[in-house]
XYZ file of C-alpha atoms in Angstrom:
602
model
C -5.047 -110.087 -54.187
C -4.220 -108.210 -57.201
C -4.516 -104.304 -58.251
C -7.572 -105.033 -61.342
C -9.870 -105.756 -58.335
C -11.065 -108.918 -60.292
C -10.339 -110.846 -56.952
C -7.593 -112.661 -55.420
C -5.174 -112.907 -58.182
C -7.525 -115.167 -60.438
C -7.894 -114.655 -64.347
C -11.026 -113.987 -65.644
C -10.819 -115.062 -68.849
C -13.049 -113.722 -71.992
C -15.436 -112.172 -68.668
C -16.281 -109.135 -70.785
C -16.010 -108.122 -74.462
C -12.557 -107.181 -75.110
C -12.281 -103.812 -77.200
C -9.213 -102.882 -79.266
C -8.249 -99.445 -79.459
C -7.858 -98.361 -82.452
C -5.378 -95.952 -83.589
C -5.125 -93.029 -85.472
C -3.169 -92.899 -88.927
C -0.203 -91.108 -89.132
C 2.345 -90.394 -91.665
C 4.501 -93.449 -91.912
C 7.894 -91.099 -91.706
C 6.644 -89.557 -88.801
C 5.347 -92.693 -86.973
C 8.903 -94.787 -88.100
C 10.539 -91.720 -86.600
C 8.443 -91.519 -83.366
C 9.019 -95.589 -82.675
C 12.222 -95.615 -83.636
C 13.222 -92.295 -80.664
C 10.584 -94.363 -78.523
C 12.530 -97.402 -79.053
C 15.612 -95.836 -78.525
C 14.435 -93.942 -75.445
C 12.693 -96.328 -73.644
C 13.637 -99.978 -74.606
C 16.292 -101.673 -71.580
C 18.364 -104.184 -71.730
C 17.371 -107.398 -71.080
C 13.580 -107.323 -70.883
C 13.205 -104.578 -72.946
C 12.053 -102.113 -70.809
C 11.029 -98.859 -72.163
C 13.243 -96.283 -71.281
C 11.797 -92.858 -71.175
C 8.628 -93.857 -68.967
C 10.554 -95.246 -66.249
C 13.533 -92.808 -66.313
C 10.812 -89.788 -66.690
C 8.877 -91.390 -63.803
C 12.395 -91.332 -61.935
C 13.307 -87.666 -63.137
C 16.581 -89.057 -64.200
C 18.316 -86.703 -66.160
C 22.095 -87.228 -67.769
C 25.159 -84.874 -67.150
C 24.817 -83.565 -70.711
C 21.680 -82.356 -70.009
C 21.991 -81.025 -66.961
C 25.178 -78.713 -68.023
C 22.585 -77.908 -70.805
C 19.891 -76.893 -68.655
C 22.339 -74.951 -66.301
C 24.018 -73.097 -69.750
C 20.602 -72.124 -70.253
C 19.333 -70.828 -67.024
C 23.281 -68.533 -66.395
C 22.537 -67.111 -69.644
C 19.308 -65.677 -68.601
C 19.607 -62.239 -67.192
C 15.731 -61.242 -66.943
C 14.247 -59.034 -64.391
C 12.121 -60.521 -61.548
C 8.634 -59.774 -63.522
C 10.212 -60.611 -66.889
C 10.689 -64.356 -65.325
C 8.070 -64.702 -64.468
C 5.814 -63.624 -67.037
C 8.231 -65.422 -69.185
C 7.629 -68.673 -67.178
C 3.692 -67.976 -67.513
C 4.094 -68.052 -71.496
C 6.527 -71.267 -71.458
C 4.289 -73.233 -69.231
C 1.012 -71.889 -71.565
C 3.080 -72.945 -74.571
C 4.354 -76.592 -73.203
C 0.364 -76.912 -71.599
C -0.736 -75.936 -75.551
C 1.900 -78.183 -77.346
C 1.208 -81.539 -74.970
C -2.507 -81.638 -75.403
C -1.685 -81.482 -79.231
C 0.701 -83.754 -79.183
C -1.643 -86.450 -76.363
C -4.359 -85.725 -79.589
C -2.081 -87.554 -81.797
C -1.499 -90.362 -79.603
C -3.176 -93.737 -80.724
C -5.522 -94.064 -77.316
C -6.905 -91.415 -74.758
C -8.100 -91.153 -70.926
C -10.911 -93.534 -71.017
C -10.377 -95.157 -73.588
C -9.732 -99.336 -73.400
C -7.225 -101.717 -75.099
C -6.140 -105.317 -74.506
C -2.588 -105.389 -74.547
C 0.456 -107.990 -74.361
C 2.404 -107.240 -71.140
C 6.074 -107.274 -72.207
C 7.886 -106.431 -68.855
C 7.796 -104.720 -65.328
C 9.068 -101.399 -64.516
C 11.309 -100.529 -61.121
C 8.219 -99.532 -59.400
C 6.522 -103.162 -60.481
C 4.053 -102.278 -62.751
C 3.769 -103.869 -65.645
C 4.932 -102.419 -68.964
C 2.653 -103.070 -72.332
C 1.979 -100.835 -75.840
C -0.868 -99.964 -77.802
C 1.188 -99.504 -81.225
C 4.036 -98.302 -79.792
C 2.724 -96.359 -77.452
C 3.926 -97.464 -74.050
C 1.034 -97.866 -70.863
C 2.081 -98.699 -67.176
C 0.009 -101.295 -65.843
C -0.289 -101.655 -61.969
C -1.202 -105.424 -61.221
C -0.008 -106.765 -64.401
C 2.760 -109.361 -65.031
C 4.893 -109.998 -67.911
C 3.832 -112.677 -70.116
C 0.304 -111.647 -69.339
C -2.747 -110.180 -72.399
C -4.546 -107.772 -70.566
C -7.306 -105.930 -71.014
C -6.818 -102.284 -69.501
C -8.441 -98.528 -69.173
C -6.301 -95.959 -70.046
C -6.359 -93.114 -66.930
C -3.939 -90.512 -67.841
C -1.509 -89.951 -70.569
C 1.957 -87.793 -71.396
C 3.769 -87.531 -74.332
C 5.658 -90.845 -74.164
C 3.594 -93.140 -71.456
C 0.608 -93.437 -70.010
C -0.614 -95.470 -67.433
C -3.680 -97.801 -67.172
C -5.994 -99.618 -64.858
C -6.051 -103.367 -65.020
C -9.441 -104.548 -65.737
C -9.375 -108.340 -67.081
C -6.907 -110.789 -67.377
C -7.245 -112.753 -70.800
C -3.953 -114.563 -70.577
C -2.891 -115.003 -66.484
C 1.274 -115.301 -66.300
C 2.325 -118.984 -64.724
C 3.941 -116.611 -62.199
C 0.705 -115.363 -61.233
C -0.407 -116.190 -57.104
C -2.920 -115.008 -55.075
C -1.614 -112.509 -52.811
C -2.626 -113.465 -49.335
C -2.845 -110.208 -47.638
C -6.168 -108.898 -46.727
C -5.454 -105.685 -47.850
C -3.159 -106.088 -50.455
C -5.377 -104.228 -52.982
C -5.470 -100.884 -50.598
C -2.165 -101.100 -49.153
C 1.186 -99.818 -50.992
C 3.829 -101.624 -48.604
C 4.326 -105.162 -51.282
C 3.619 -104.290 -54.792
C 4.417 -107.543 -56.335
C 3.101 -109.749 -53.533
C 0.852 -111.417 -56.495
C 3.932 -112.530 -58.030
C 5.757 -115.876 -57.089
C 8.575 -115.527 -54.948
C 10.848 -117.313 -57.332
C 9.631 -115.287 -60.007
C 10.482 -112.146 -57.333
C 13.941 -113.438 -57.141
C 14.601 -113.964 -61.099
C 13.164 -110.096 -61.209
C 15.214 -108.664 -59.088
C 18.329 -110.178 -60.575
C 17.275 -109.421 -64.157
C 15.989 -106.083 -63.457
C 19.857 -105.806 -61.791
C 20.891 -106.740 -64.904
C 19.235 -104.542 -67.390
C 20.407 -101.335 -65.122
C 24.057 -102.646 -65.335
C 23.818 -102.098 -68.792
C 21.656 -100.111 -69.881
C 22.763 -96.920 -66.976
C 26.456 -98.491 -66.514
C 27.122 -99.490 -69.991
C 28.734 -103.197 -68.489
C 29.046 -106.258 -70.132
C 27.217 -109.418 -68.070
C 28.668 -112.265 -68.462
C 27.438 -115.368 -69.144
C 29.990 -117.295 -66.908
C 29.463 -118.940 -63.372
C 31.202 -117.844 -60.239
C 34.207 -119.858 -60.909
C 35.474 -118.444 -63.822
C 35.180 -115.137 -61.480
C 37.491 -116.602 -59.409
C 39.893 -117.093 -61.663
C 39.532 -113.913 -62.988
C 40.005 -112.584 -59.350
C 43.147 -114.915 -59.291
C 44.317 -113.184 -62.051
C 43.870 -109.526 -60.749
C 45.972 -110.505 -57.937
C 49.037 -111.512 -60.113
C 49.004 -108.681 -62.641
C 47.843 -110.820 -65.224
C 46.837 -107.759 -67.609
C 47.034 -110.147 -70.709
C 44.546 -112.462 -69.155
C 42.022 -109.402 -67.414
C 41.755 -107.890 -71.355
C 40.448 -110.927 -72.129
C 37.694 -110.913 -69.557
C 33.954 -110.650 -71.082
C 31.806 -109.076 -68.415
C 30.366 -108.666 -65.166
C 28.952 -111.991 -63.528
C 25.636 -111.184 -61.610
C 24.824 -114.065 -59.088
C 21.269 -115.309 -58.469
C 19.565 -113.032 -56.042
C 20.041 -114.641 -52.768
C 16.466 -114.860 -51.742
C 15.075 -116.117 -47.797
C 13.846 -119.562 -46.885
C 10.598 -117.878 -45.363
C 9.994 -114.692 -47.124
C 7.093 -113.591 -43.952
C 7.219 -112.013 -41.134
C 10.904 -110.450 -41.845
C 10.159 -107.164 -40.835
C 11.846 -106.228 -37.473
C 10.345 -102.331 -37.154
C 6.955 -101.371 -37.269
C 5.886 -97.470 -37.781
C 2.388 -97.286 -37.915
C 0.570 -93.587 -38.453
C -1.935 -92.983 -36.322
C -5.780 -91.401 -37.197
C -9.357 -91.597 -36.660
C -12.647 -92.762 -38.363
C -16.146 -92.505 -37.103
C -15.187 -96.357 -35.274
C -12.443 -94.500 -33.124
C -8.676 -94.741 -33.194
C -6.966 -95.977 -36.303
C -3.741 -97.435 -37.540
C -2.426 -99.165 -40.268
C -0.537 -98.145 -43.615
C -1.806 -95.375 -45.932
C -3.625 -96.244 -48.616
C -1.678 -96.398 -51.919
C -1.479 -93.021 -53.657
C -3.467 -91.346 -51.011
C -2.395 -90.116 -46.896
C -5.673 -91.973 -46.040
C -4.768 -93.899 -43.226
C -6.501 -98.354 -43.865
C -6.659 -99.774 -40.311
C -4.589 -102.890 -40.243
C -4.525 -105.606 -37.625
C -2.062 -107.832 -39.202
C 1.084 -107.280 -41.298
C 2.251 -110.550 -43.121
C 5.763 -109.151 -43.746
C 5.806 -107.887 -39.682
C 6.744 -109.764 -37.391
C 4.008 -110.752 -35.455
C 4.689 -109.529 -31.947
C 4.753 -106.016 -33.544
C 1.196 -106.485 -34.316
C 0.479 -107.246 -30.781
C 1.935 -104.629 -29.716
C 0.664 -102.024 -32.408
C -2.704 -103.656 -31.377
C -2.378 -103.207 -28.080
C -1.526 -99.607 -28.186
C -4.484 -99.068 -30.470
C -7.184 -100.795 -28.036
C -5.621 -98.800 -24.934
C -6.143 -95.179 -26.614
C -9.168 -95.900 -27.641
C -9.813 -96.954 -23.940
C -8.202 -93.681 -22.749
C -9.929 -91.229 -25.072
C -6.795 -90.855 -26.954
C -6.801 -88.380 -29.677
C -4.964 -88.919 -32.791
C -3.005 -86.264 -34.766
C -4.862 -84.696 -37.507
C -2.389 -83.455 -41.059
C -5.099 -80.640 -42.458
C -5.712 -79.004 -38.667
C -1.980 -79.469 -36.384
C -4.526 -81.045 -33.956
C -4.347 -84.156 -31.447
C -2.109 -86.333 -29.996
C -1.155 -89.321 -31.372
C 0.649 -89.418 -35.070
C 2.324 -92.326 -34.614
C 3.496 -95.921 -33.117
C 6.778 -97.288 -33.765
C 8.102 -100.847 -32.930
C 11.213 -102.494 -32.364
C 11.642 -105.937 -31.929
C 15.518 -107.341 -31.786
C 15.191 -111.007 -33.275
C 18.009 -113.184 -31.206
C 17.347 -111.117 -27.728
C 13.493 -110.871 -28.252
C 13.707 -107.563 -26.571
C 11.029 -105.025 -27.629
C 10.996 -100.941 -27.458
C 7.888 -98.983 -27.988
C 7.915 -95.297 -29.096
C 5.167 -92.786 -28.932
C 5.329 -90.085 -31.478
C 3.149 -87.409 -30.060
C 2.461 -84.092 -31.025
C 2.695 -82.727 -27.455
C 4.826 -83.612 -24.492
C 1.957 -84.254 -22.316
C 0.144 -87.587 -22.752
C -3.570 -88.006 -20.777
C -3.359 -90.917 -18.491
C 0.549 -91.504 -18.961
C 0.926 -94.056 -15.946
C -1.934 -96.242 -17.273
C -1.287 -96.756 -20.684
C 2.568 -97.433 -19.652
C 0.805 -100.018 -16.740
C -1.097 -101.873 -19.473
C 1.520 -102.403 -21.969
C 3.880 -103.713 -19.171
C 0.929 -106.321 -18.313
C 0.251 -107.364 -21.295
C 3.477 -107.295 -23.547
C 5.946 -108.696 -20.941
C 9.019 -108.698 -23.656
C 9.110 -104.606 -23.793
C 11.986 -103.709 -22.375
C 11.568 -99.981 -23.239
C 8.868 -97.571 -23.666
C 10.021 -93.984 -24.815
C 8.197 -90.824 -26.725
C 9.083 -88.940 -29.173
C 8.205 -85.462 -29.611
C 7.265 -83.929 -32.949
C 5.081 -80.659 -32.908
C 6.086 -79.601 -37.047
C 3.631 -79.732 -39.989
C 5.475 -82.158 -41.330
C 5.237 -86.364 -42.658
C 8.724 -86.676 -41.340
C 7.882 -89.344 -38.457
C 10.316 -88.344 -35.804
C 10.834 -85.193 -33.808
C 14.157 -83.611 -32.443
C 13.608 -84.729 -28.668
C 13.170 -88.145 -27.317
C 12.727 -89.498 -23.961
C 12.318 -92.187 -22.236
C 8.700 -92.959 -19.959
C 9.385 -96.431 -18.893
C 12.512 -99.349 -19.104
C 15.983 -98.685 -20.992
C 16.752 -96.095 -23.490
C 18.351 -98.914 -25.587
C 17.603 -102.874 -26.562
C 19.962 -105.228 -27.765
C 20.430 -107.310 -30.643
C 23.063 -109.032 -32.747
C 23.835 -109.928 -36.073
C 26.212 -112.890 -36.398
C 28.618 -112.228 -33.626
C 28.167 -108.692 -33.495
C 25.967 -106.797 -30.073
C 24.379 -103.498 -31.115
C 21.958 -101.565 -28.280
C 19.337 -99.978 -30.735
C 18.066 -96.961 -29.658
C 14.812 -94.575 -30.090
C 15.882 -93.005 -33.864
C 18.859 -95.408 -34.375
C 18.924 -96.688 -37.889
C 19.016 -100.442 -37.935
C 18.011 -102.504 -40.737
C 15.461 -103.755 -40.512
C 15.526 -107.707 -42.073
C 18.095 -109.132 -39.565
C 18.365 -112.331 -41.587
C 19.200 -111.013 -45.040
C 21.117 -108.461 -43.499
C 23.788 -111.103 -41.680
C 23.397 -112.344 -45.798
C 24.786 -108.912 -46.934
C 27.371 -108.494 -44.651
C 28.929 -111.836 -44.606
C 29.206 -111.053 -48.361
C 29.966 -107.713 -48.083
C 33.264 -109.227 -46.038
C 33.813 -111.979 -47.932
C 34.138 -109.637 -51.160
C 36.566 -107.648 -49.510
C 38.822 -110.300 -48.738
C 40.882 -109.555 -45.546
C 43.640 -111.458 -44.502
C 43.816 -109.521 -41.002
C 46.716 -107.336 -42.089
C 44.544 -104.681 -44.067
C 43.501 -100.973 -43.883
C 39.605 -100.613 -44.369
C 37.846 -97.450 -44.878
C 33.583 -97.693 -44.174
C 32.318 -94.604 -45.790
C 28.642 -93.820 -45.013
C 29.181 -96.200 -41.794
C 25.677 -95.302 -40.272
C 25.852 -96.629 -36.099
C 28.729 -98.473 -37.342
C 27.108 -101.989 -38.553
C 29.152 -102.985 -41.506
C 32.375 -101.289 -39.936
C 32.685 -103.935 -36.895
C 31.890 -107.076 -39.583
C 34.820 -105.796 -41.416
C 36.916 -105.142 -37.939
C 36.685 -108.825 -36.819
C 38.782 -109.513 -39.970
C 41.160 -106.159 -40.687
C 44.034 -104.652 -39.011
C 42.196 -101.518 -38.421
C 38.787 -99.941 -39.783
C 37.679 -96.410 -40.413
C 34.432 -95.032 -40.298
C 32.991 -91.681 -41.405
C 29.506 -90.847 -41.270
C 27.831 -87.235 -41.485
C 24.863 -87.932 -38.935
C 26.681 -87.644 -35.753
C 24.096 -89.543 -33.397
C 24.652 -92.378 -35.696
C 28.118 -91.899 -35.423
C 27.957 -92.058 -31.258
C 26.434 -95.483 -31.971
C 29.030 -96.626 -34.182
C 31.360 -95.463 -30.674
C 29.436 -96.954 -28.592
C 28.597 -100.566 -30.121
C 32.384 -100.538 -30.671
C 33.283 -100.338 -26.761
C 29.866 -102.685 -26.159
C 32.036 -104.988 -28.627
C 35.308 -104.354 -27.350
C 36.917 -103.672 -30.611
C 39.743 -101.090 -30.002
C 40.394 -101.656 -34.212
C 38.117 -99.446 -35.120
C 37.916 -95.219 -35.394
C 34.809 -93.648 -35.804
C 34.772 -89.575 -37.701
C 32.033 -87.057 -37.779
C 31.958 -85.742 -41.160
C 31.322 -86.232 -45.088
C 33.074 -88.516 -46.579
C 34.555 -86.755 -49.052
C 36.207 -84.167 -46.721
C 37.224 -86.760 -44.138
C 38.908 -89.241 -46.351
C 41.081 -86.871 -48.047
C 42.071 -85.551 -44.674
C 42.897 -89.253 -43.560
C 45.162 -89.255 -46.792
C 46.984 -86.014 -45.389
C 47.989 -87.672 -42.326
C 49.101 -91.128 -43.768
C 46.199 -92.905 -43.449
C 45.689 -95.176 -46.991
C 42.877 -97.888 -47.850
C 43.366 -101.272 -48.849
C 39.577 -101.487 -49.063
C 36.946 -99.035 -49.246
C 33.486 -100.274 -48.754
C 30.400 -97.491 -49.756
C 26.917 -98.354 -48.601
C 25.582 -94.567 -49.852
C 21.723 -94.142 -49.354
C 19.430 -93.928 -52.503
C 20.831 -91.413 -54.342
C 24.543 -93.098 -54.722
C 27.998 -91.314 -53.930
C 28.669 -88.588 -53.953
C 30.493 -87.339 -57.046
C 33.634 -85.882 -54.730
C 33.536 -89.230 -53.284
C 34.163 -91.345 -55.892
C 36.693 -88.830 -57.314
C 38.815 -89.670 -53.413
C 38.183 -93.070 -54.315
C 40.088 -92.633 -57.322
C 42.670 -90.496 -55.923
C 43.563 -92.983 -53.382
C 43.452 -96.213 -55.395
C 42.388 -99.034 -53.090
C 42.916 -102.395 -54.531
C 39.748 -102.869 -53.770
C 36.089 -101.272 -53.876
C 33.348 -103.091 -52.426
C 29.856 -101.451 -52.977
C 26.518 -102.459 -50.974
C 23.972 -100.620 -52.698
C 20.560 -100.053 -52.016
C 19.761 -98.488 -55.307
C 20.429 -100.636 -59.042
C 20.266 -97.553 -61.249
C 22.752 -95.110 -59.085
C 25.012 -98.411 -58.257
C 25.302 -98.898 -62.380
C 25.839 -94.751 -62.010
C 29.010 -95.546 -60.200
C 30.614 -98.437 -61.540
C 30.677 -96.497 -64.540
C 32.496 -93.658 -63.370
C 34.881 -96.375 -61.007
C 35.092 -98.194 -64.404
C 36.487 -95.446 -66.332
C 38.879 -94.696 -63.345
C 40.711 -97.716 -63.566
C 38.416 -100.333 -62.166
C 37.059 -103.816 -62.681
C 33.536 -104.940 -61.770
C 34.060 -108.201 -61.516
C 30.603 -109.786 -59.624
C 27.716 -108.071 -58.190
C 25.415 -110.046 -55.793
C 21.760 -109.330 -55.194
C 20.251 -109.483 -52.207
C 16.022 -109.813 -51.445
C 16.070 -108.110 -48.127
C 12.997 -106.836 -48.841
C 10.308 -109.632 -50.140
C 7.590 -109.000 -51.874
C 8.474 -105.478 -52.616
C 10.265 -104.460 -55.646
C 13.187 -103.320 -53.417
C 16.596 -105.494 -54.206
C 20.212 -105.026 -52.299
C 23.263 -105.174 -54.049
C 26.882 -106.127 -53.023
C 29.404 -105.348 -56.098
C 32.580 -105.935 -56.126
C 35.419 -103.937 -58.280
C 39.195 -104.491 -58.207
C 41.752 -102.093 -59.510
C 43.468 -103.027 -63.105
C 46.642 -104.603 -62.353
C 47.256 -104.220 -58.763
C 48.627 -107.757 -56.877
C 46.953 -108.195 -53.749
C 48.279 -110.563 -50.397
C 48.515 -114.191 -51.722
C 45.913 -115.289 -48.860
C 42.849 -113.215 -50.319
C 44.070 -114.905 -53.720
C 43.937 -118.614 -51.897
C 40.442 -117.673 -50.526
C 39.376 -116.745 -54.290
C 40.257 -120.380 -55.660
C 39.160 -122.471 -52.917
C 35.503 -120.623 -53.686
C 35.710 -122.295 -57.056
C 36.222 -125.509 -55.203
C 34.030 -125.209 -53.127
């Protein structure tokens, strides 16, 4: 089902009159100025992407300007009232100068256009103009004519409701959710999944250049290899020569459903009773949902089950606006190879009505839960979990592996949550780093330790620093459940701890970063550089700060040599990275050299 609510992904072509927009005159200096700073601004790499709209829509803001903006706001000395009266006039000025400037701009709210769909922003929307003017289409693909309402616009962008579909992209499905229309979770589930997949690795692309400033090359794998081979002697001569970055295909699932191995399902109420589902996109308006196609489907039972039983038990669910009622929500874990299954109950309140019955009833009915705990969260707050956990019913913990790796999975325990792309990532993530068994590895942001004990079953020895220290007594404790004595676990930033490893002799042959969102830390990568690893290997979760980093490694004294997307998240516009950076001119053990060319034969 698509966003234009013209039903199930089908065109409906020449259905209504279509109605051109048009423009008002400007001066032609002024309007060859204005596309030529909107060209400049907004137009990526690649599939020309407009700039400003998506990096406004991110608040993405360059060094430059933020030393600017900090220049300005030290030399400020006003009083308290001065401030603020000062901020009054600014904001009545900026309000003032945008509506005249939106009056100039060649459509308005309300107004309609049909418009060629040239691309798809990060947040998959599609991307179109009305002379120059750039409009963010929800629903629409590229390739597509479109005929659209304009709802809002800003200086540079606007965005626009999809109402007809003149010209349908080849690309174009029928999304088969139910609820795909109300539901935020896949945004581009209209979209074929090999047209996903050639997305994800383009829209990799464009950031690698456009944010990193890297050249992609054009060659396949094997001529990486050789590159790689190359690295390892000290073959400057022949690494000058190299033309950019080689970005694989994104390594996409056989069976792109049900991948999902966590379910967290808010809780509310309607006139019919107890509620749960997925908030309705843009809104905290909770759409009861009985089936998830990206969930795995004994979640759903379970999530189901849960639901029926509170309603039986006069369950109350919490309410945002008043503090009030029980329930806010129901979270599900089930571990793939062990089909073990733990239920949490996130409940405003440590008391639960009729405790010993609901517990009875999900033990008859879902036989596979192994562990039924509640957490406790009492704050005015969307964050799901509270600070105390405990457990009503089974173990604390369930197990699961990926390859040949156990982890027990607790309550609040991060664990990713596609097990089959994930054993994808990490077999690359390893493979990249190329261990012979005689290196030094340093895991920074090592989470409960998942990445650190892939690497161990290949290294000397493996370090792992992490800031969260429950994650970090999971990282201890899947380590002894493993029996890996080669890996050290460390409470602490990473940029504090590493340096202090440095002080007491302890050097990296490989570092591997797997930072959350918002990329490394800026202290971090400046260690990284201090300490000169041969090589980097980054698993990133995040194109635009990953292309962030490489530039700053780049400039260091790296290489990017390949990056490898990953879908773990289908028919979202989420995408996983694994790059891969050596340092300029180091030689590296002959093995991980051998391992490089028998890829190319391979």
């Amino acid at each position: 089902m698509t966003n234009n609510r013209s039903g199930r992904g089908k065109s409906r072509r020449n259905t209504a009159t279509v109605t051109p927009v048009q423009g008002k005159q400007h001066h032609k200096t002024i309007q060859a100025k204005k596309e030529r700073e909107l060209e400049q601004s907004r137009v990526g790499a690649g599939n020309k992407m407009l700039r400003a709209g998506t990096e406004s829509k991110s608040g993405n803001m360059d060094n430059s300007d933020r030393k600017m903006r900090a220049g300005e706001r030290k030399s400020r000395h006003f009083s308290k009232g001065e401030r603020s009266n000062d901020r009054r006039n600014q904001e009545a000025s900026n309000r003032s100068r945008s509506n005249a400037e939106r009056s100039d701009l060649p459509v308005q709210k309300n107004d309609e256009a049909v418009i060629d769909i040239i691309g798809m922003n990060h947040d998959g929307e599609g991307v179109g103009r009305v002379e120059g003017f750039t409009l963010f289409v929800p629903g629409a693909l590229p390739g597509e004519k479109v005929r659209v309402k304009v709802l809002k616009t800003k200086k540079q962008y606007g965005y626009a409701k999809l109402l007809d579909i003149a010209q349908s992209s080849p690309d174009r499905i029928a999304a088969p959710c139910a609820i795909y229309d109300q539901c935020g979770g896949c945004q581009i589930q209209h979209m074929s999944y090999e047209a996903q997949l050639s997305w994800k690795r383009q829209h990799v692309v464009d950031v690698l250049e456009r944010i990193g400033k890297l050249s992609v090359a054009t060659e396949s794998s094997e001529h990486t290899a050789e590159i790689l081979a190359d690295s390892a002697d000290g073959n400057a001569d022949r690494m000058s020569r190299v033309q950019g970055v080689v970005v694989h295909p994104t390594l996409g699932m056989s069976e792109p459903w049900r991948y999902r191995n966590k379910a967290q399902v808010p809780i509310g109420v309607t006139e019919g009773g107890l509620v749960g589902g997925f908030y309705a996109r843009g809104s905290h308006r909770i759409v009861d949902m009985n089936t998830c196609l990206i969930q795995d489907e004994r979640n759903d039972e379970v999530v189901a089950r849960v639901k029926e039983i509170g309603r039986m038990l006069g369950i109350s669910a919490y309410n945002e606006e008043t503090g009030r009622g029980l329930l806010r929500h129901v979270v599900v874990k089930t571990a793939f190879r062990t089909g073990e299954m733990m239920l949490v109950l996130v409940t405003n309140g440590r008391d639960i009505p009729h405790v010993d019955a609901w517990i009875g009833s999900i033990r008859e009915h879902i036989p596979h839960v192994a562990s039924i705990c509640q957490n406790v969260n009492t704050k005015r707050t969307n964050v799901i979990f509270g600070d105390e956990t405990r457990v009503l019913w089974g173990r604390d913990v369930i197990y699961d592996y990926i390859g040949n790796v156990q982890f027990a999975i607790s309550a609040r325990s991060f664990y990713q949550v596609n097990p089959v792309q994930t054993e994808v990532l990490y077999s690359k993530t390893v493979e990249y780093a190329g261990l012979t068994g005689k290196e030094t590895v340093i895991d920074a942001y090592c989470g409960i330790g998942t990445i650190s004990l892939f690497l161990a079953q290949h290294a000397d020895q493996v370090y792992g620093v992490e800031i969260v220290k429950e994650a970090i007594d999971d990282a201890r404790s899947n380590a002894l459940l493993n029996e890996m004595s080669n890996v050290k676990f460390e409470v602490g930033a990473s940029e504090d701890v590493i340096p202090a490893w440095k002080e007491q002799g302890i050097t990296a042959d490989v570092i591997v970063v797997d930072p959350p969102r918002k990329g490394c830390d800026p202290r971090l990568l400046d260690t990284i550089l201090e300490m000169k690893p041969e090589r980097v290997v980054y698993v990133s979760c995040n194109p635009s700060t990953l292309a962030r980093d490489l530039r700053i490694l780049e400039d260091g004294g790296y290489s990017t040599v390949e990056v490898q997307p990953v879908d773990m998240f289908p028919h979202t516009v989420h995408v996983e990275s694994v790059a891969l950076l050596v340092r300029d001119g180091c030689r590296t053990q002959s093995k991980f050299k051998q391992s490089l060319n028998s890829r190319t034969k391979a």
